[in-house]
Structures are given as C-alpha cells and as structure tokens.
PDB file of C-alpha atoms in Angstrom:
ATOM      1  CA  MET E 252     -21.676  -0.321  -3.240  1.00 94.00           C
ATOM      2  CA  ILE E 253     -17.722   1.473  -2.912  1.00 97.00           C
ATOM      3  CA  GLN E 254     -16.837   2.164  -6.096  1.00 98.00           C
ATOM      4  CA  LEU E 255     -13.097   3.049  -6.440  1.00 98.00           C
ATOM      5  CA  TRP E 256     -10.918   4.328  -9.071  1.00 98.00           C
ATOM      6  CA  SER E 257      -7.670   3.007  -8.497  1.00 97.00           C
ATOM      7  CA  VAL E 258      -4.128   1.370 -10.594  1.00 95.00           C
ATOM      8  CA  PRO E 259      -1.976  -1.728 -10.864  1.00 92.00           C
ATOM      9  CA  THR E 260       0.537  -0.847  -8.935  1.00 91.00           C
ATOM     10  CA  ALA E 261       1.630  -0.855  -5.014  1.00 95.00           C
ATOM     11  CA  ASN E 262      -0.748   1.967  -3.386  1.00 95.00           C
ATOM     12  CA  GLY E 263      -2.919   0.160  -5.876  1.00 96.00           C
ATOM     13  CA  GLN E 264      -2.903  -2.847  -3.996  1.00 97.00           C
ATOM     14  CA  LYS E 265      -2.631  -1.609  -0.341  1.00 98.00           C
ATOM     15  CA  VAL E 266      -5.866  -0.498  -1.574  1.00 98.00           C
ATOM     16  CA  HIS E 267      -7.427  -3.878  -3.245  1.00 98.00           C
ATOM     17  CA  ILE E 268      -5.671  -6.000   0.132  1.00 98.00           C
ATOM     18  CA  ALA E 269      -7.712  -3.510   2.477  1.00 98.00           C
ATOM     19  CA  LEU E 270     -10.618  -4.401   1.013  1.00 98.00           C
ATOM     20  CA  GLU E 271     -10.891  -7.961   0.736  1.00 98.00           C
ATOM     21  CA  GLU E 272     -10.147  -8.088   4.286  1.00 98.00           C
ATOM     22  CA  ALA E 273     -12.582  -6.557   5.509  1.00 97.00           C
ATOM     23  CA  GLY E 274     -14.862  -8.034   3.439  1.00 97.00           C
ATOM     24  CA  LEU E 275     -16.330  -5.348   1.838  1.00 97.00           C
ATOM     25  CA  ALA E 276     -18.179  -4.974  -1.833  1.00 96.00           C
ATOM     26  CA  TYR E 277     -16.535  -2.296  -4.111  1.00 97.00           C
ATOM     27  CA  SER E 278     -15.869  -2.381  -8.300  1.00 97.00           C
ATOM     28  CA  ALA E 279     -12.486  -0.829  -9.531  1.00 97.00           C
ATOM     29  CA  THR E 280     -11.257   0.489 -12.734  1.00 96.00           C
ATOM     30  CA  MET E 281      -8.460   0.570 -13.022  1.00 96.00           C
ATOM     31  CA  ILE E 282      -7.226   4.527 -14.618  1.00 95.00           C
ATOM     32  CA  ASP E 283      -4.255   4.158 -17.387  1.00 93.00           C
ATOM     33  CA  LEU E 284      -1.337   6.168 -15.865  1.00 89.00           C
ATOM     34  CA  PRO E 285       0.694   6.184 -19.243  1.00 88.00           C
ATOM     35  CA  LYS E 286      -2.418   7.712 -21.474  1.00 93.00           C
ATOM     36  CA  GLY E 287      -3.109  10.616 -18.603  1.00 92.00           C
ATOM     37  CA  GLU E 288      -6.334   9.185 -17.375  1.00 94.00           C
ATOM     38  CA  HIS E 289      -5.725  10.385 -14.151  1.00 94.00           C
ATOM     39  CA  ARG E 290      -5.631  13.857 -15.335  1.00 94.00           C
ATOM     40  CA  THR E 291      -8.601  14.512 -16.861  1.00 96.00           C
ATOM     41  CA  PRO E 292     -11.137  17.077 -16.438  1.00 95.00           C
ATOM     42  CA  GLU E 293     -13.452  13.505 -14.405  1.00 95.00           C
ATOM     43  CA  PHE E 294     -10.661  12.404 -12.675  1.00 95.00           C
ATOM     44  CA  LEU E 295      -9.734  15.185 -11.094  1.00 96.00           C
ATOM     45  CA  ALA E 296     -13.031  16.480  -9.933  1.00 96.00           C
ATOM     46  CA  LEU E 297     -12.440  13.571  -7.837  1.00 96.00           C
ATOM     47  CA  ASN E 298      -9.233  14.048  -6.877  1.00 97.00           C
ATOM     48  CA  PRO E 299      -7.277  17.919  -7.603  1.00 96.00           C
ATOM     49  CA  PHE E 300      -4.204  16.272  -6.800  1.00 96.00           C
ATOM     50  CA  GLY E 301      -4.219  13.768  -9.789  1.00 95.00           C
ATOM     51  CA  LYS E 302      -3.514  10.569  -7.544  1.00 95.00           C
ATOM     52  CA  ALA E 303      -4.752   6.543  -7.571  1.00 96.00           C
ATOM     53  CA  PRO E 304      -6.374   5.390  -5.402  1.00 97.00           C
ATOM     54  CA  VAL E 305      -9.795   7.095  -5.004  1.00 98.00           C
ATOM     55  CA  MET E 306     -12.461   5.831  -3.100  1.00 98.00           C
ATOM     56  CA  ARG E 307     -16.579   6.454  -2.984  1.00 98.00           C
ATOM     57  CA  ASP E 308     -18.320   4.741  -0.503  1.00 98.00           C
ATOM     58  CA  PRO E 309     -22.657   5.385  -0.629  1.00 97.00           C
ATOM     59  CA  ASP E 310     -23.253   4.474   2.504  1.00 96.00           C
ATOM     60  CA  GLY E 311     -20.495   6.156   5.007  1.00 95.00           C
ATOM     61  CA  PRO E 312     -20.935   6.957   7.719  1.00 93.00           C
ATOM     62  CA  GLY E 313     -24.529   8.423   8.940  1.00 93.00           C
ATOM     63  CA  GLY E 314     -25.257   7.071   5.522  1.00 93.00           C
ATOM     64  CA  ARG E 315     -23.894  10.251   3.899  1.00 96.00           C
ATOM     65  CA  GLU E 316     -21.527   9.179   1.082  1.00 97.00           C
ATOM     66  CA  ILE E 317     -18.252  10.075   1.305  1.00 98.00           C
ATOM     67  CA  LEU E 318     -14.974  10.910  -1.107  1.00 98.00           C
ATOM     68  CA  LEU E 319     -12.052  10.221  -0.623  1.00 98.00           C
ATOM     69  CA  ALA E 320      -8.265   9.326  -2.220  1.00 97.00           C
ATOM     70  CA  GLU E 321      -4.783   8.438  -0.350  1.00 96.00           C
ATOM     71  CA  THR E 322      -3.788   4.907   0.077  1.00 97.00           C
ATOM     72  CA  LEU E 323      -3.812   5.336   4.016  1.00 97.00           C
ATOM     73  CA  ALA E 324      -6.495   7.370   4.900  1.00 98.00           C
ATOM     74  CA  ILE E 325      -8.840   4.423   2.672  1.00 98.00           C
ATOM     75  CA  ALA E 326      -7.279   1.859   3.685  1.00 98.00           C
ATOM     76  CA  TRP E 327      -7.795   2.761   7.532  1.00 98.00           C
ATOM     77  CA  TYR E 328     -12.199   3.547   6.423  1.00 98.00           C
ATOM     78  CA  ALA E 329     -12.247  -0.044   4.999  1.00 97.00           C
ATOM     79  CA  ALA E 330     -11.493  -1.285   8.268  1.00 97.00           C
ATOM     80  CA  GLU E 331     -12.903   0.833  10.328  1.00 96.00           C
ATOM     81  CA  LYS E 332     -15.459   0.204   8.616  1.00 95.00           C
ATOM     82  CA  ALA E 333     -15.413  -3.067   8.720  1.00 91.00           C
ATOM     83  CA  GLY E 334     -14.649  -3.973  12.443  1.00 85.00           C
ATOM     84  CA  ASN E 335     -12.985  -7.412  11.586  1.00 84.00           C
ATOM     85  CA  GLU E 336     -10.048  -6.345  14.992  1.00 89.00           C
ATOM     86  CA  LEU E 337      -8.106  -5.204  11.116  1.00 96.00           C
ATOM     87  CA  VAL E 338      -7.486  -1.870  12.809  1.00 97.00           C
ATOM     88  CA  ALA E 339      -7.137  -2.299  16.911  1.00 95.00           C
ATOM     89  CA  GLU E 340     -10.144  -1.893  19.492  1.00 93.00           C
ATOM     90  CA  ASP E 341      -6.947  -0.873  22.194  1.00 95.00           C
ATOM     91  CA  PRO E 342      -6.175   3.225  21.861  1.00 96.00           C
ATOM     92  CA  ALA E 343      -1.989   1.740  22.379  1.00 96.00           C
ATOM     93  CA  LEU E 344      -2.332  -0.684  20.655  1.00 96.00           C
ATOM     94  CA  ARG E 345      -4.622   1.590  17.467  1.00 96.00           C
ATOM     95  CA  ALA E 346      -2.357   4.621  18.025  1.00 97.00           C
ATOM     96  CA  GLU E 347       0.782   2.100  17.602  1.00 97.00           C
ATOM     97  CA  GLN E 348      -0.873   0.718  14.598  1.00 97.00           C
ATOM     98  CA  LEU E 349      -1.609   4.388  12.874  1.00 97.00           C
ATOM     99  CA  MET E 350       2.580   4.704  13.859  1.00 97.00           C
ATOM    100  CA  TRP E 351       3.014   1.830  10.972  1.00 97.00           C
ATOM    101  CA  ALA E 352       0.637   2.440   8.898  1.00 97.00           C
ATOM    102  CA  SER E 353       2.145   6.219   8.356  1.00 97.00           C
ATOM    103  CA  ALA E 354       5.372   5.436   8.755  1.00 96.00           C
ATOM    104  CA  ILE E 355       4.816   3.063   4.895  1.00 96.00           C
ATOM    105  CA  SER E 356       3.121   5.550   4.116  1.00 94.00           C
ATOM    106  CA  SER E 357       5.238   8.085   4.103  1.00 92.00           C
ATOM    107  CA  SER E 358       9.114   6.980   5.456  1.00 92.00           C
ATOM    108  CA  VAL E 359       8.455   4.262   4.041  1.00 92.00           C
ATOM    109  CA  ALA E 360       6.996   5.268   0.173  1.00 89.00           C
ATOM    110  CA  MET E 361       9.493   8.374  -0.514  1.00 90.00           C
ATOM    111  CA  PRO E 362      12.742   6.435  -1.269  1.00 91.00           C
ATOM    112  CA  PHE E 363      11.148   3.184  -2.717  1.00 89.00           C
ATOM    113  CA  ALA E 364       9.500   6.359  -5.042  1.00 88.00           C
ATOM    114  CA  MET E 365      12.692   8.179  -5.520  1.00 87.00           C
ATOM    115  CA  GLN E 366      14.322   4.459  -6.562  1.00 88.00           C
ATOM    116  CA  PHE E 367      11.934   4.242  -9.072  1.00 83.00           C
ATOM    117  CA  PHE E 368      12.026   8.408 -10.863  1.00 82.00           C
ATOM    118  CA  ALA E 369      15.635   8.073 -10.553  1.00 84.00           C
ATOM    119  CA  THR E 370      16.314   4.231 -11.897  1.00 85.00           C
ATOM    120  CA  GLN E 371      13.303   4.281 -14.424  1.00 80.00           C
ATOM    121  CA  LEU E 372      12.450   8.044 -15.227  1.00 78.00           C
ATOM    122  CA  ALA E 373      15.288  10.247 -15.452  1.00 81.00           C
ATOM    123  CA  PRO E 374      16.320  11.715 -18.029  1.00 86.00           C
ATOM    124  CA  THR E 375      19.969  11.320 -16.660  1.00 87.00           C
ATOM    125  CA  PRO E 376      20.652   8.825 -14.258  1.00 84.00           C
ATOM    126  CA  ASP E 377      22.540  10.866 -11.329  1.00 87.00           C
ATOM    127  CA  PRO E 378      24.462   8.141  -9.199  1.00 90.00           C
ATOM    128  CA  TRP E 379      23.880   9.327  -6.071  1.00 92.00           C
ATOM    129  CA  LEU E 380      20.146  10.279  -5.823  1.00 87.00           C
ATOM    130  CA  ILE E 381      20.293   6.093  -6.760  1.00 86.00           C
ATOM    131  CA  GLU E 382      22.702   5.620  -4.695  1.00 90.00           C
ATOM    132  CA  THR E 383      21.026   7.316  -1.549  1.00 90.00           C
ATOM    133  CA  MET E 384      16.766   6.169  -2.760  1.00 89.00           C
ATOM    134  CA  THR E 385      18.398   2.363  -3.445  1.00 90.00           C
ATOM    135  CA  GLY E 386      20.113   3.359   0.305  1.00 93.00           C
ATOM    136  CA  GLY E 387      17.264   4.620   1.726  1.00 93.00           C
ATOM    137  CA  ALA E 388      14.651   1.092   0.857  1.00 94.00           C
ATOM    138  CA  ARG E 389      16.820  -0.993   1.802  1.00 95.00           C
ATOM    139  CA  GLY E 390      17.144   0.336   5.535  1.00 96.00           C
ATOM    140  CA  ALA E 391      13.441   0.261   5.598  1.00 96.00           C
ATOM    141  CA  LEU E 392      13.148  -3.231   4.263  1.00 97.00           C
ATOM    142  CA  ALA E 393      16.061  -3.193   7.434  1.00 97.00           C
ATOM    143  CA  VAL E 394      13.360  -1.726   9.843  1.00 97.00           C
ATOM    144  CA  PHE E 395      11.137  -4.395   9.001  1.00 97.00           C
ATOM    145  CA  ASP E 396      12.886  -7.416   8.637  1.00 98.00           C
ATOM    146  CA  ALA E 397      14.668  -6.636  12.200  1.00 97.00           C
ATOM    147  CA  ARG E 398      10.814  -5.832  13.543  1.00 97.00           C
ATOM    148  CA  LEU E 399       9.013  -9.254  12.140  1.00 97.00           C
ATOM    149  CA  ALA E 400      12.211 -12.047  12.900  1.00 97.00           C
ATOM    150  CA  GLU E 401      10.339 -11.054  17.279  1.00 96.00           C
ATOM    151  CA  GLN E 402       6.775 -11.150  16.168  1.00 96.00           C
ATOM    152  CA  ALA E 403       4.205 -12.708  13.485  1.00 96.00           C
ATOM    153  CA  PHE E 404       2.908  -9.908  12.272  1.00 98.00           C
ATOM    154  CA  VAL E 405       3.847  -5.712  11.495  1.00 97.00           C
ATOM    155  CA  CYS E 406       1.862  -5.035  14.893  1.00 96.00           C
ATOM    156  CA  GLY E 407       2.008  -8.410  17.482  1.00 90.00           C
ATOM    157  CA  GLY E 408       0.697 -11.366  16.838  1.00 91.00           C
ATOM    158  CA  ALA E 409      -2.268 -10.454  14.621  1.00 95.00           C
ATOM    159  CA  PHE E 410      -2.309  -9.096  10.883  1.00 97.00           C
ATOM    160  CA  SER E 411      -3.997  -6.040  10.317  1.00 97.00           C
ATOM    161  CA  VAL E 412      -4.091  -3.022   8.099  1.00 98.00           C
ATOM    162  CA  VAL E 413      -0.484  -2.600   8.639  1.00 98.00           C
ATOM    163  CA  ASP E 414       0.295  -5.788   7.008  1.00 98.00           C
ATOM    164  CA  CYS E 415      -2.611  -4.971   3.982  1.00 98.00           C
ATOM    165  CA  LEU E 416       0.254  -1.249   4.003  1.00 98.00           C
ATOM    166  CA  LEU E 417       3.249  -3.162   3.880  1.00 98.00           C
ATOM    167  CA  PHE E 418       3.201  -6.420   1.560  1.00 98.00           C
ATOM    168  CA  PRO E 419       2.369  -4.769  -1.902  1.00 97.00           C
ATOM    169  CA  VAL E 420       6.390  -2.861  -0.912  1.00 96.00           C
ATOM    170  CA  VAL E 421       7.968  -5.712   0.141  1.00 96.00           C
ATOM    171  CA  ALA E 422       6.004  -8.463  -3.472  1.00 96.00           C
ATOM    172  CA  THR E 423       6.344  -5.185  -5.614  1.00 94.00           C
ATOM    173  CA  SER E 424       7.858  -1.787  -4.831  1.00 94.00           C
ATOM    174  CA  ALA E 425      11.108  -4.070  -3.071  1.00 93.00           C
ATOM    175  CA  LYS E 426      11.223  -6.760  -6.740  1.00 93.00           C
ATOM    176  CA  ARG E 427      13.380  -3.609  -8.142  1.00 91.00           C
ATOM    177  CA  LEU E 428      16.322  -3.980  -5.684  1.00 91.00           C
ATOM    178  CA  LYS E 429      19.256  -6.779  -6.751  1.00 92.00           C
ATOM    179  CA  ASP E 430      18.477  -9.516  -4.929  1.00 94.00           C
ATOM    180  CA  TRP E 431      15.142  -9.320  -3.125  1.00 95.00           C
ATOM    181  CA  LEU E 432      14.748 -10.286   0.044  1.00 95.00           C
ATOM    182  CA  ASP E 433      17.436 -12.959  -0.220  1.00 96.00           C
ATOM    183  CA  PRO E 434      18.760 -10.044   2.694  1.00 96.00           C
ATOM    184  CA  TYR E 435      16.157 -10.406   5.189  1.00 97.00           C
ATOM    185  CA  PRO E 436      14.912 -13.702   6.227  1.00 97.00           C
ATOM    186  CA  ALA E 437      12.313 -12.505   8.593  1.00 97.00           C
ATOM    187  CA  LEU E 438      10.966 -10.437   5.492  1.00 97.00           C
ATOM    188  CA  ARG E 439      11.472 -13.158   3.616  1.00 97.00           C
ATOM    189  CA  GLY E 440       9.266 -15.815   5.378  1.00 97.00           C
ATOM    190  CA  TRP E 441       6.065 -12.645   6.697  1.00 98.00           C
ATOM    191  CA  HIS E 442       5.673 -12.604   2.670  1.00 98.00           C
ATOM    192  CA  ASP E 443       5.781 -16.144   2.537  1.00 98.00           C
ATOM    193  CA  ARG E 444       2.769 -16.213   5.003  1.00 97.00           C
ATOM    194  CA  ILE E 445       1.210 -12.761   3.800  1.00 98.00           C
ATOM    195  CA  LEU E 446       0.884 -14.234   0.573  1.00 97.00           C
ATOM    196  CA  GLU E 447      -1.046 -17.883   1.736  1.00 97.00           C
ATOM    197  CA  ARG E 448      -4.616 -15.413   2.967  1.00 98.00           C
ATOM    198  CA  PRO E 449      -7.259 -15.235   0.663  1.00 98.00           C
ATOM    199  CA  GLY E 450      -8.232 -11.889   0.831  1.00 97.00           C
ATOM    200  CA  VAL E 451      -4.500 -10.581   0.059  1.00 98.00           C
ATOM    201  CA  LYS E 452      -4.396 -12.519  -2.742  1.00 97.00           C
ATOM    202  CA  ARG E 453      -7.907 -11.676  -4.522  1.00 97.00           C
ATOM    203  CA  GLY E 454      -6.138  -8.059  -4.116  1.00 98.00           C
ATOM    204  CA  MET E 455      -3.142  -8.564  -5.704  1.00 97.00           C
ATOM    205  CA  ALA E 456      -4.959 -10.112  -8.067  1.00 96.00           C
ATOM    206  CA  VAL E 457      -7.505  -7.077  -8.859  1.00 96.00           C
ATOM    207  CA  GLY E 458      -6.239  -5.319 -11.949  1.00 87.00           C
ATOM    208  CA  ALA E 459      -3.578  -7.100 -13.034  1.00 83.00           C
ATOM    209  CA  ASP E 460      -4.692  -8.625 -16.008  1.00 74.00           C
TER     210      ASP E 460
END
C-alpha cells in the first residue's frame, strides 16, 4: 500500500484527489506544520526540503520501492500507475496536460502562496505586495475561467490529472479572495461539477477532521 505524509491544504488535497481518482490504495499520515513536524530529522529524511506531501510506494516501477516528493510528481505518478486515462495516451495531448499541470504548480501556485504569506503571515502588511499577489491570483483564475468557458475540462472533453491539480486551488486557495468565484462563472460551473465526483469528495475529506 502507498504511504502518504500529507497536509490538509491545497497541496495535500491535490494528491489526495489524484490518488482517489486513480483508485490506488493508500494510507495518509497528516503532518502538523504549526508544530514543526516537517522539520524533524525523520521527516527531513523523507524530503530534505521539509515539504509535504511525500509518498512512498513499496511496489513502484519494476517492483522497486519509490519515494517521491513534490505535489505534481506524486499526482502524475499516481495517474500513470492507475492507467485509467487520467493521463492521455496521445503524445500531443499528454504534452498539453503536462504543460497545464506545470503551470498550476508554478504560475498559479506562486501568486496564491505569496498572497497567503502577504495577508496572513507577514509581520507588517505590505500593500504593494498584497495588491500585486492578489492580482496575480485573480489573473490565474481568469485564465482558467476563459478556458473552461469553451470546454468541459481543463484539457478537453475528459477529466484528467490536471483537473485534480486545479480543483483545490479553486475550492480552497481561492476562497481567501473577496467574492470567491463570483467573477468567474465558467470556473464556478466547473467547480460545482467536479465537486460531485466521489473521488474528489473523498480526496477533499482526507485530513479534514
């Protein structure tokens, strides 16, 4: 069974949803960030960057154990291992999926993370930083809103690992923004449809209690 060390935040939720949608059996241990459990020697042995989630699969490729960190890498691994079309077989569509998955992990995650730091953690509020990062977060949502106005899912007509990665951004991170999804009707419709998926519901519930 896959072992997962995770957190009940958007990054953890992305992996939980991917594992649930992939249909892979796993056990999840929640890491308490405020208590510093991500900085213990035991956790740093799993990921020297001190970030969760981390996944260990004793039955990895070729039957060899594999240890992975980074949300995108774990979610992509789960999707590929499942072989249930979360990752496309067509090389062109697969490359497109990887591009959008990478964008979520970089171009989207960065402004949302910095917006959180600026509004929640900074000892002294910086109006310029707050405005800039909030604008970046809203700009990222607008990109996906425009895309989802033309198609059912991020990468065409089928649910994929990219939707797994985007959903917690929309459902969790974006709730910090004023009016949440009111300015993004297509994104709101996508959110409501994705939320009805059993795998998504189970993934979002991991570590929530």
